[in-house]
Coordinates of C-alpha atoms and ligand atoms in Angstrom, one line a residue:
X177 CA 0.0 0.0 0.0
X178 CA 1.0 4.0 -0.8
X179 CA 2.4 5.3 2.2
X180 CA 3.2 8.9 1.5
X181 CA 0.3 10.4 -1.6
X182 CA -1.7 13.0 -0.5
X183 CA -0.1 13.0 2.6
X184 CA 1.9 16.2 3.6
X185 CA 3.4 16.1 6.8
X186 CA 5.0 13.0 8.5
X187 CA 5.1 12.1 12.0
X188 CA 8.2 9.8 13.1
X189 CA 6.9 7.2 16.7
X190 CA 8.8 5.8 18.8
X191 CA 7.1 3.5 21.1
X192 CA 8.6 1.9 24.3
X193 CA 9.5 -2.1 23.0
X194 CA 7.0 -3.7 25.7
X195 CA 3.6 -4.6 24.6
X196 CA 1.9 -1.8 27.4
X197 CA 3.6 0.9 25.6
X198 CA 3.6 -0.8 22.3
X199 CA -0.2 -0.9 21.6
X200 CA -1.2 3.0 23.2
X201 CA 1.3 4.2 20.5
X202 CA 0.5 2.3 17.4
X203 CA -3.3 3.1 18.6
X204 CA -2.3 6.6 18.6
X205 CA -0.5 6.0 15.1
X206 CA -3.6 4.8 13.4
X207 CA -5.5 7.8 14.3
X208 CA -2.9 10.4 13.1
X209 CA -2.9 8.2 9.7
X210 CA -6.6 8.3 9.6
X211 CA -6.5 11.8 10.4
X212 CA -3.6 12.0 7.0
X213 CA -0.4 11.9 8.7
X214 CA 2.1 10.1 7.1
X215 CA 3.8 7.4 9.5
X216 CA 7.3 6.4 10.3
X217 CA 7.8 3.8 12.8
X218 CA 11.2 3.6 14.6
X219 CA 11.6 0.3 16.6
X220 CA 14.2 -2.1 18.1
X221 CA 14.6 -5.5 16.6
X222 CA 13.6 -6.9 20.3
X223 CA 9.9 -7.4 20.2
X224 CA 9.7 -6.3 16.9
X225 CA 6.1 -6.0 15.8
X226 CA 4.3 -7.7 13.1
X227 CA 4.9 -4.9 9.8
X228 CA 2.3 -7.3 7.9
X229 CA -0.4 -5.3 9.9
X230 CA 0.9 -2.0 8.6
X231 CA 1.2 -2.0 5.3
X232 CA 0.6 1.4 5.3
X233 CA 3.7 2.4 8.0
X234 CA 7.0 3.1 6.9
X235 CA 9.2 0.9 9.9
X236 CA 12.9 1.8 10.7
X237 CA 14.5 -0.8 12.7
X238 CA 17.4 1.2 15.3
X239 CA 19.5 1.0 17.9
X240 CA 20.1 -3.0 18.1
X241 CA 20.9 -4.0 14.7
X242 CA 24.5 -4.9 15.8
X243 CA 24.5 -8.5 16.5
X244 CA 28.3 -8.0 17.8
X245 CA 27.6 -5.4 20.0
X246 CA 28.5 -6.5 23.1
X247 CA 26.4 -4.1 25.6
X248 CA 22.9 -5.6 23.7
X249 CA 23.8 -9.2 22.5
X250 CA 23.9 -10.3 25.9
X251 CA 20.6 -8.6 26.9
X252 CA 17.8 -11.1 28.3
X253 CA 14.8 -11.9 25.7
X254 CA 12.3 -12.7 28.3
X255 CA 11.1 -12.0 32.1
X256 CA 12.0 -8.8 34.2
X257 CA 15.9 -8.4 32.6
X258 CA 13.9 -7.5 29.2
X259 CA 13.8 -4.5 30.8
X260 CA 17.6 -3.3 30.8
X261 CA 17.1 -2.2 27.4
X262 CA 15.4 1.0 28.5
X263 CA 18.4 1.3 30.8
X264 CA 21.2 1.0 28.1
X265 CA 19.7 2.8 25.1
X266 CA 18.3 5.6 27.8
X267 CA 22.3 5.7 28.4
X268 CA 23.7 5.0 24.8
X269 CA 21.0 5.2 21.9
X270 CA 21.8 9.2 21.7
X271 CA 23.7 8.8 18.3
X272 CA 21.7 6.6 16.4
X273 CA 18.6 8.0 17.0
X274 CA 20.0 11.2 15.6
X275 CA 21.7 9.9 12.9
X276 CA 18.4 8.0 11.8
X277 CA 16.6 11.3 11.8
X278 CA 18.8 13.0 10.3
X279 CA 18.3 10.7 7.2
X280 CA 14.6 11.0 7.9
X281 CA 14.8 15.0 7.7
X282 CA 16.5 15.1 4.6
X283 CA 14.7 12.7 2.5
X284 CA 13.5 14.2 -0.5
X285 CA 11.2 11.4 -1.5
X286 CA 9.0 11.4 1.8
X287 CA 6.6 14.5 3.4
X288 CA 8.0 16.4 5.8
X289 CA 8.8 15.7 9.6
X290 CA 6.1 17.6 12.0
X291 CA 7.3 16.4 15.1
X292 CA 8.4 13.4 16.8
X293 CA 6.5 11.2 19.2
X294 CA 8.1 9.1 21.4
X295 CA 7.6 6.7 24.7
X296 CA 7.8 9.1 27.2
X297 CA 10.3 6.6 29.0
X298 CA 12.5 7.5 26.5
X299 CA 13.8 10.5 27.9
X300 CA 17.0 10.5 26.1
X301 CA 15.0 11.4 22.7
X302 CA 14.3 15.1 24.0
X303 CA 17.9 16.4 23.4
X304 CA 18.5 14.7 20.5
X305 CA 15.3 16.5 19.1
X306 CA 16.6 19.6 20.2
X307 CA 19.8 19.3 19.0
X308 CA 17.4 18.9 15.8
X309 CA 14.7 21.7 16.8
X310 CA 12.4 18.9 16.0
X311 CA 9.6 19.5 18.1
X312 CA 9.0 16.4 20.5
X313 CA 5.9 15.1 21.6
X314 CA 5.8 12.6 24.9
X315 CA 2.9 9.4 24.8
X316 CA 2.3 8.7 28.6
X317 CA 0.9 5.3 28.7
X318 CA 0.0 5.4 32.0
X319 CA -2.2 7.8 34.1
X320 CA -2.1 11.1 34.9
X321 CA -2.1 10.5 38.7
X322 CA 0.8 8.2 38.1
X323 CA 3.1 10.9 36.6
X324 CA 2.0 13.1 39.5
X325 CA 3.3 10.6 42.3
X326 CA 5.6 9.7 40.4
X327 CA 7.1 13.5 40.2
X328 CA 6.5 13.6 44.0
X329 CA 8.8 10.4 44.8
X330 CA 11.7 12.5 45.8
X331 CA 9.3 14.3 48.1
X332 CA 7.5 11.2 49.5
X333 CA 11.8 9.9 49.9
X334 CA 12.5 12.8 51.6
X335 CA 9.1 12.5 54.0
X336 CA 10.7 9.1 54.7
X337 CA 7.4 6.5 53.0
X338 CA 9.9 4.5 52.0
X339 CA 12.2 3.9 54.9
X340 CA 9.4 1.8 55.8
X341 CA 10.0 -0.9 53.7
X342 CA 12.2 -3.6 53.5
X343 CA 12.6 -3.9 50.2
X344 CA 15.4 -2.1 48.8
X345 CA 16.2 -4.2 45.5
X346 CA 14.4 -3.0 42.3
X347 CA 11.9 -5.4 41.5
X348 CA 12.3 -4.3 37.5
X349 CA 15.9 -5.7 37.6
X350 CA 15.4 -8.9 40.4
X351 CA 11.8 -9.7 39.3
X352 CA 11.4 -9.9 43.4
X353 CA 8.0 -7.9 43.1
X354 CA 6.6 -6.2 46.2
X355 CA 6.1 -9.0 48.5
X356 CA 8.3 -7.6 51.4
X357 CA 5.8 -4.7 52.4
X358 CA 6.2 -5.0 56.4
X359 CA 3.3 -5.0 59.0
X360 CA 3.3 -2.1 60.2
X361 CA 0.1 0.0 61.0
X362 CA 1.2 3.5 59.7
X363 CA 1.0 1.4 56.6
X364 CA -2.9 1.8 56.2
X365 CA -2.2 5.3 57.2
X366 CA -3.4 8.0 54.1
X367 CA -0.7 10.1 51.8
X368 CA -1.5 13.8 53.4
X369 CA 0.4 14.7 49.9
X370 CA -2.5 12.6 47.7
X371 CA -5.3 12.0 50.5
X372 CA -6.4 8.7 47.5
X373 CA -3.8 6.7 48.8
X374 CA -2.4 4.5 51.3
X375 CA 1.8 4.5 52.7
X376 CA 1.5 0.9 51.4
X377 CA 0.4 2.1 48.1
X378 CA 3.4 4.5 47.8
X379 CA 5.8 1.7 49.1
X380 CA 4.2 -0.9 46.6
X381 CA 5.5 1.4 43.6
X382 CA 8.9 -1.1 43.9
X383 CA 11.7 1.8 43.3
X384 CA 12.6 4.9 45.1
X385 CA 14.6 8.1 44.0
X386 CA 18.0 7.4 45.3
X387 CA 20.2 6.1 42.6
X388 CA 18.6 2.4 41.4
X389 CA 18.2 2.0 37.9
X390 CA 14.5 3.0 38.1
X391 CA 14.4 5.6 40.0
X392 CA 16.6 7.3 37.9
X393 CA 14.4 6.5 34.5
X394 CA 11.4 7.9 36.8
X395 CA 13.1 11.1 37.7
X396 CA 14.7 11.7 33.8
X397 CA 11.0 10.3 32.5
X398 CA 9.4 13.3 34.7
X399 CA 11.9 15.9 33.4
X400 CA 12.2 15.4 29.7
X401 CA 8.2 14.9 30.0
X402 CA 7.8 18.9 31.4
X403 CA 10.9 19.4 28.6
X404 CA 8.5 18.2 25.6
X405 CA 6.2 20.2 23.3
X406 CA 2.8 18.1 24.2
X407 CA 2.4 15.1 25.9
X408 CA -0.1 12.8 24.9
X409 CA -2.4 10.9 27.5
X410 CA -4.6 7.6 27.1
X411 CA -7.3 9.0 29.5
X412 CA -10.1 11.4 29.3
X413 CA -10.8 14.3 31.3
X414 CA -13.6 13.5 32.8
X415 CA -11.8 10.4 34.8
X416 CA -8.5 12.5 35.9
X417 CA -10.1 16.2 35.8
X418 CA -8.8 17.3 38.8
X419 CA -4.9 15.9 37.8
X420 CA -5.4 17.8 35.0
X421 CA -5.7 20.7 36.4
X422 CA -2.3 20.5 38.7
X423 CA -0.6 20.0 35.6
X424 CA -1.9 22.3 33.7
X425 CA -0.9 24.2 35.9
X426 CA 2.9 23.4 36.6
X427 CA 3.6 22.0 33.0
X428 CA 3.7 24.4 29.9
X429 CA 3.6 21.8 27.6
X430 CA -0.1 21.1 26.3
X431 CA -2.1 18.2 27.2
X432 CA -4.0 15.7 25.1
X433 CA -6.4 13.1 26.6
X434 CA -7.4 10.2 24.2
X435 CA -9.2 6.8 25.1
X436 CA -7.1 5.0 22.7
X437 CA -9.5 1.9 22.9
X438 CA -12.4 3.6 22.0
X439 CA -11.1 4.7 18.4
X440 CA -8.8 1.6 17.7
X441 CA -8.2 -2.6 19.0
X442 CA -4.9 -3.4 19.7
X443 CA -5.3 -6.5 17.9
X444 CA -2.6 -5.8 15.2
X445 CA -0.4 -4.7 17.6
X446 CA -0.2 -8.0 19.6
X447 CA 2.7 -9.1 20.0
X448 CA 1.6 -12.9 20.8
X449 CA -1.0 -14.7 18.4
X450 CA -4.4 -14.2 20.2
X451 CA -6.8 -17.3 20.6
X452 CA -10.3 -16.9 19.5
X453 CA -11.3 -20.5 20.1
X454 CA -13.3 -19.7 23.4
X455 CA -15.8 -17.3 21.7
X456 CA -18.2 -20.2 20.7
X457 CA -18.1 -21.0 24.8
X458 CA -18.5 -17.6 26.0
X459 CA -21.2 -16.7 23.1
X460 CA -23.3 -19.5 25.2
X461 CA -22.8 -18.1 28.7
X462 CA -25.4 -15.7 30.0
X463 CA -24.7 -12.0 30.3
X464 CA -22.7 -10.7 32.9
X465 CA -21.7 -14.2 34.1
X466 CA -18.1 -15.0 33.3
X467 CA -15.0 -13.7 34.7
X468 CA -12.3 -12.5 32.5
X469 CA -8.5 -12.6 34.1
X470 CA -5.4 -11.8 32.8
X471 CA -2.4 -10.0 34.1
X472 CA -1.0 -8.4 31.6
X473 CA 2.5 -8.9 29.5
X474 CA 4.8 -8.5 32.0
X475 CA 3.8 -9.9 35.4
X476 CA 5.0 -13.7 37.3
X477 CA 3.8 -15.2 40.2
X478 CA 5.3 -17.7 42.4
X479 CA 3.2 -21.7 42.1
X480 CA 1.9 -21.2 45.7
X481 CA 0.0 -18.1 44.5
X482 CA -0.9 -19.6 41.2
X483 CA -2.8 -22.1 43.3
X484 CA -4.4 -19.8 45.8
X485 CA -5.6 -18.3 42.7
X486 CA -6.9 -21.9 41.2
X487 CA -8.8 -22.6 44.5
X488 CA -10.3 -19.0 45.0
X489 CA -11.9 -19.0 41.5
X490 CA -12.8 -23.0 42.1
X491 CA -14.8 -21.9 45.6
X492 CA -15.8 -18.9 44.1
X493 CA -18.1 -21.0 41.5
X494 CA -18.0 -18.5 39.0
X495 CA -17.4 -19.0 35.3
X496 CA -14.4 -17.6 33.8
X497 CA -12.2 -17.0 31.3
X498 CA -8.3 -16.9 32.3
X499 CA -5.4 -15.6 30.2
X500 CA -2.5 -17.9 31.4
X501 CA 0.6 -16.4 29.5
X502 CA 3.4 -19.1 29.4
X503 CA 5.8 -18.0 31.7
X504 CA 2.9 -17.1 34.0
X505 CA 3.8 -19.0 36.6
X506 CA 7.7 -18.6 38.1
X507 CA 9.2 -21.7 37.0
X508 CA 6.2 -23.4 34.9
X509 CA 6.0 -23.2 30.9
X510 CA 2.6 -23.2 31.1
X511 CA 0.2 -25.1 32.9
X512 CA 2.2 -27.5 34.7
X513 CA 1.0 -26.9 38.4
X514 CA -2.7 -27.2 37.4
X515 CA -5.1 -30.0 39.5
X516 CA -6.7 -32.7 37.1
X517 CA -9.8 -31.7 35.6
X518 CA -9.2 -27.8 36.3
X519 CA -10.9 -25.7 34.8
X520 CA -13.5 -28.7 34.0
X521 CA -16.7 -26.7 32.1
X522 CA -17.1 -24.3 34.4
X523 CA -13.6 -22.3 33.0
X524 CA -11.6 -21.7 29.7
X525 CA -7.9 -21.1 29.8
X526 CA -6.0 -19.3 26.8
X527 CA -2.1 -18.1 26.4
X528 CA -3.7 -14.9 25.4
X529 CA -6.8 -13.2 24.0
X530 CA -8.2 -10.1 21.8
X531 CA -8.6 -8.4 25.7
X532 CA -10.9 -5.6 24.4
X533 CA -12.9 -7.8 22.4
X534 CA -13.4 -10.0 25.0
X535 CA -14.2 -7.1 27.8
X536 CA -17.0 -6.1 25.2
X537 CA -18.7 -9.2 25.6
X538 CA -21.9 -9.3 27.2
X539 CA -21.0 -12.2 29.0
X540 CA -17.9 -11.1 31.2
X541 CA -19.1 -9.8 34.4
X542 CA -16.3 -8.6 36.2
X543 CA -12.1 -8.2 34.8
X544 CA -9.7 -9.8 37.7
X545 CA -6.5 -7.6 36.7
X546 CA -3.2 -6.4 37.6
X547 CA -4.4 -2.8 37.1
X548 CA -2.2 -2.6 34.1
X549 CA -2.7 0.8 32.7
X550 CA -4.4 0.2 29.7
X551 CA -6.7 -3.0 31.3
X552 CA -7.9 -0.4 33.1
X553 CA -8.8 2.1 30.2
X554 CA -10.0 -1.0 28.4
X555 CA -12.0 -1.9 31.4
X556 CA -13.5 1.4 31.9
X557 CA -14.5 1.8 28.1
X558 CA -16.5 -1.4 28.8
X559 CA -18.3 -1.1 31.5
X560 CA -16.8 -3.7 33.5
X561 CA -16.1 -3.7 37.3
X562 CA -12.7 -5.1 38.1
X563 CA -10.9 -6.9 41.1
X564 CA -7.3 -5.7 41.3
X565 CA -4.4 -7.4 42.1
X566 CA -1.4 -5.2 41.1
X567 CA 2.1 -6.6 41.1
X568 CA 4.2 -3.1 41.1
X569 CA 4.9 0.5 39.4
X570 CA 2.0 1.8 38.4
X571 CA -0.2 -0.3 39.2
X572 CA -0.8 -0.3 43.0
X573 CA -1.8 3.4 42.4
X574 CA -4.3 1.8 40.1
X575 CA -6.1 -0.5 41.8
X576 CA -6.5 2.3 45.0
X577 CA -8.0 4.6 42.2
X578 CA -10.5 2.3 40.8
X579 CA -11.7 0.7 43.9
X580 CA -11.6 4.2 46.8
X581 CA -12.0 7.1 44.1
X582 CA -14.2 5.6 41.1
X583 CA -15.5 3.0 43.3
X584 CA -15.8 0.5 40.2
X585 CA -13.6 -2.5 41.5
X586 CA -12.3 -4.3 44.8
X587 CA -9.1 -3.9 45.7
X588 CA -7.1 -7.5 47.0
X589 CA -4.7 -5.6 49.0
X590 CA -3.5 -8.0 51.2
X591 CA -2.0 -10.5 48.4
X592 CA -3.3 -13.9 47.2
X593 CA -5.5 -16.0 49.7
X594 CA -7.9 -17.8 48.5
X595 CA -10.9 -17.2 50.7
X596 CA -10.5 -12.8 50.1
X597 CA -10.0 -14.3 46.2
X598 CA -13.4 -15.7 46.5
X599 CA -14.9 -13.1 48.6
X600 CA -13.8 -10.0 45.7
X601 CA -14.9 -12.2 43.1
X602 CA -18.6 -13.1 44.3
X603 CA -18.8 -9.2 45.6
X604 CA -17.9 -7.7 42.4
X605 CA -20.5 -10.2 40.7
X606 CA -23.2 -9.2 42.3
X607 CA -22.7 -6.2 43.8
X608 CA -25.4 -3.8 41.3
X609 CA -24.5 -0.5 42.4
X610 CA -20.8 -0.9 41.6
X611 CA -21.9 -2.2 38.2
X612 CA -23.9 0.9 37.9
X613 CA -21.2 3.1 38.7
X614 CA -19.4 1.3 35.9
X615 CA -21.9 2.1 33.6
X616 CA -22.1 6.1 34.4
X617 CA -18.4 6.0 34.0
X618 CA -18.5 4.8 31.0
X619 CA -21.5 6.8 29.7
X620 CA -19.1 9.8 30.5
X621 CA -16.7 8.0 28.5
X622 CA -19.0 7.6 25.5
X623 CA -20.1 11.2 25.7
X624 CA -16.8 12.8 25.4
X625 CA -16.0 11.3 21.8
X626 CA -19.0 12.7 20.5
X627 CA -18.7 16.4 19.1
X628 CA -18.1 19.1 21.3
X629 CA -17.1 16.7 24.2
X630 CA -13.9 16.7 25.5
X631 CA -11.8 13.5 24.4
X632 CA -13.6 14.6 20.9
X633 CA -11.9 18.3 21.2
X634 CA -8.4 16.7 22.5
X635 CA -8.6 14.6 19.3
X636 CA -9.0 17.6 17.0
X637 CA -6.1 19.8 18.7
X638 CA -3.3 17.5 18.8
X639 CA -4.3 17.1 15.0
X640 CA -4.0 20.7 14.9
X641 CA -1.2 21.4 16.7
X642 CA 1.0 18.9 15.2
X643 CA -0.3 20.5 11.6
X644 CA 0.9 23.9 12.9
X645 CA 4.7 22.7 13.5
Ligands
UDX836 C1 2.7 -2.3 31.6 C2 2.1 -1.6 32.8 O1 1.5 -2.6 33.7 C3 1.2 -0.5 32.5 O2 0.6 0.0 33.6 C4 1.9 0.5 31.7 O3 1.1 1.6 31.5 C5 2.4 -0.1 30.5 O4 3.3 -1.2 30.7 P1 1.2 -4.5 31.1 O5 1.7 -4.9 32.4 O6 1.4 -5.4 29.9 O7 1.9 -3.0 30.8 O8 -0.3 -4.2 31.3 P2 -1.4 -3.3 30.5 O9 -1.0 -1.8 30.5 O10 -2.7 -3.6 31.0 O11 -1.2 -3.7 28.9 C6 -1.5 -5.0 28.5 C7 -2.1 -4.9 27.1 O12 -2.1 -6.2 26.5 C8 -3.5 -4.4 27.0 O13 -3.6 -3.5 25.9 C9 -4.3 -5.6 26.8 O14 -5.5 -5.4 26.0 C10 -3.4 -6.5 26.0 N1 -3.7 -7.9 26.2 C11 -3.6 -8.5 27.5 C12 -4.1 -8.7 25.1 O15 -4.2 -8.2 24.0 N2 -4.4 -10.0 25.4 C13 -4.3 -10.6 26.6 O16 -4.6 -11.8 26.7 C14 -3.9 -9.8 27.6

């Protein structure tokens, strides 16, 4: 397919390689092409996505095409390590990302370059674009309460939150998770700095601002972030109004909020092969009656977990439909620790599904996540109450959100025992108010796309402020 005719101006992405940043940006891509951008991709080779869905992209593959370099051909494929890369090319990517634009600026053959639109995790990008005056553009995949926290963590440091907890390794780099939150009762105590949350909330986050790895990414993340020309949000007003407005306030930078799930799937941007074989099963099952789970792309748990897991759903006698990635389970391939004859009729098991499809369906009741940013999103465009479990970063701030501000989930805060599993799962099922609330919220939702409302008009700006560059 033509890439470039009748298309003037050209906007060069640069998503995060990790399929939570992956699909907001290639969502976001779609709708500048369908609102006549011209698209060029930039990507790593690691988790390279499938170009067969975008015919109509232009992909340039940077920063690990070297299979002798040493610093990435040592670099774990799977699990937590995956993660370094955003660590070394943060570090060392500066020159190839500059040379590669530099091509792209002076190619005669293609439109020219409005502005470039990276992760915002990939801080290093904002002086190279200067050093271009390209105008850069920052996609937030997570919330906008997130990135307020999260540019409060040397504040919360300094106040001492995290002096409560034992856990000093970064769980991105050990894969250790959060499990060493002590009992302590000043724990339950609220932030006086975000009254929403919890001191275990804030010590749940996994990484602090002294000099780990993360923490570090956080703090540049936050700075190049206020240091961009727009940053790009996949929210709506109505959810995080009052965020908003505190950052409207300190940031120049203009804001866009866009419910990327409501204009676009994410099924070409999967980066495993999603199984449809359960629809015939769940097209029989009676509305609001199944329970979808899945945690995300990124998240393990230990067997012992796993298993509280098997027995709270099993006690809970609900239906449900469970994404079981392989790797799942710490030390499994797949399904090895499963009980015979689990899930039996009452339950389907898949390595991974079309998630927004599936959350459409009239017959999932409730969405058991990790309070991944963009389950949430996805679960909020539906309709569907949630129970949260989160594992770490984000999503701890997450699940307190959904279940103590919007009130549209449960939150399992005190980890994975089977009888609470049970307990969240048969309240969330028939608890009709909460599915109410669910339903306003996404009403709200609905009513911002249409004309005039506010995702609508954030829509329509970026398009016209990326057209005035
Ligand atoms: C991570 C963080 O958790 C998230 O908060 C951050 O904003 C981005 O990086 P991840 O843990 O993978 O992402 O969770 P999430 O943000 O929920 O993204 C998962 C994506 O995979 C969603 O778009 C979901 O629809 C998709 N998915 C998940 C599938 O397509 N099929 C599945 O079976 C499961």
């Amino acid at each position: 397919m033509e890439t470039t005719v009748g298309r003037h101006r050209r906007v060069i992405m640069f998503p995060l390689p990790y399929q939570g940043h992956v699909n907001p940006m290639f969502q976001l891509a779609n709708l500048l092409y369908s609102k006549g951008f011209s698209i060029t991709i930039f990507h790593t080779n690691f988790n390279k996505p499938k170009t067969s869905n975008y015919p109509h992209f232009t992909f340039r593959f940077i920063l690990d095409n070297d299979p002798h370099d040493e610093r990435y051909a040592n670099l774990p494929l799977q699990g937590m390590g995956a993660f370094s890369r955003i660590f070394l090319f943060n570090k060392c990517g500066a020159d190839q990302l500059r040379h590669q634009l530099e091509l792209e600026l002076s190619a005669k053959d293609e439109p020219p370059v409005s502005c470039l639109i990276t992760d915002a995790s990939w801080h290093f990008t904002q002086s190279v674009a200067d050093s271009l005056n390209l105008p850069r553009l920052v996609l937030r995949t997570s919330s906008l309460f997130c990135f307020l926290i999260y540019a409060s963590i040397p504040l919360l440091d300094d106040l001492g939150y995290f002096n409560l907890s034992d856990n000093t390794a970064t769980p991105l780099l050990d894969g250790l998770g959060y499990n060493n939150v002590p009992d302590d009762e000043r724990l339950e105590e609220q932030v006086a700095e975000f009254p929403v949350l919890k001191v275990k909330d804030v010590i749940k986050i996994g990484f602090k601002k002294d000099n780990d790895g993360m923490g570090d990414i956080i703090s540049n993340m936050v700075k190049q972030t206020k240091a961009s020309s727009g940053i790009i949000w996949n929210s709506f007003k109505e959810l995080e109004q009052v965020q908003l407005e505190t950052i409207r306030r300190d940031i120049p930078a203009p804001c866009f909020l866009i419910p990327f799930a409501k204009h676009f799937t994410t099924a070409s941007s999967s980066l495993l092969d999603q199984d449809r074989s359960f629809f015939p099963w769940l097209d029989q099952q009676p509305r609001n009656s199944v329970v979808y789970i899945s945690f995300g792309s990124v998240a393990q748990v230990e067997e012992k977990h796993f298993m509280e897991m098997v027995h709270g759903l099993v006690d809970s006698k609900q239906s449900f439909l469970w994404v079981v990635r392989p790797g799942f389970v710490s030390g499994s391939t797949w399904l090895e620790p499963l009980p015979d004859g689990f899930p039996g009729e009452r339950g389907r098991i898949v390595e991974w599904a079309p998630q927004q499809e599936v959350l459409g369906h009239e017959a999932i009741g409730a969405f058991w996540t990790h309070s991944g940013w963009n389950s949430t999103v996805e679960s909020v465009c539906e309709g569907v109450p949630m129970i949260c479990s989160p594992f770490w970063g984000d999503q701890p701030l997450d699940a307190r959100f959904v279940s103590d501000a919007w009130k549209v989930g449960v939150y399992l805060e005190n980890g994975w025992k089977r009888e609470e599993i049970t307990n969240a799962i048969r309240r969330v099922m028939a608890d009709e108010e909460m599915r109410e609330r669910s339903t306003v919220l996404k009403q709200k939702l609905d009513a911002s796309l249409i004309e005039g409302g506010s995702s609508y008009e954030s829509v329509e700006s970026l398009v016209d402020y990326i057209s005035s560059f």
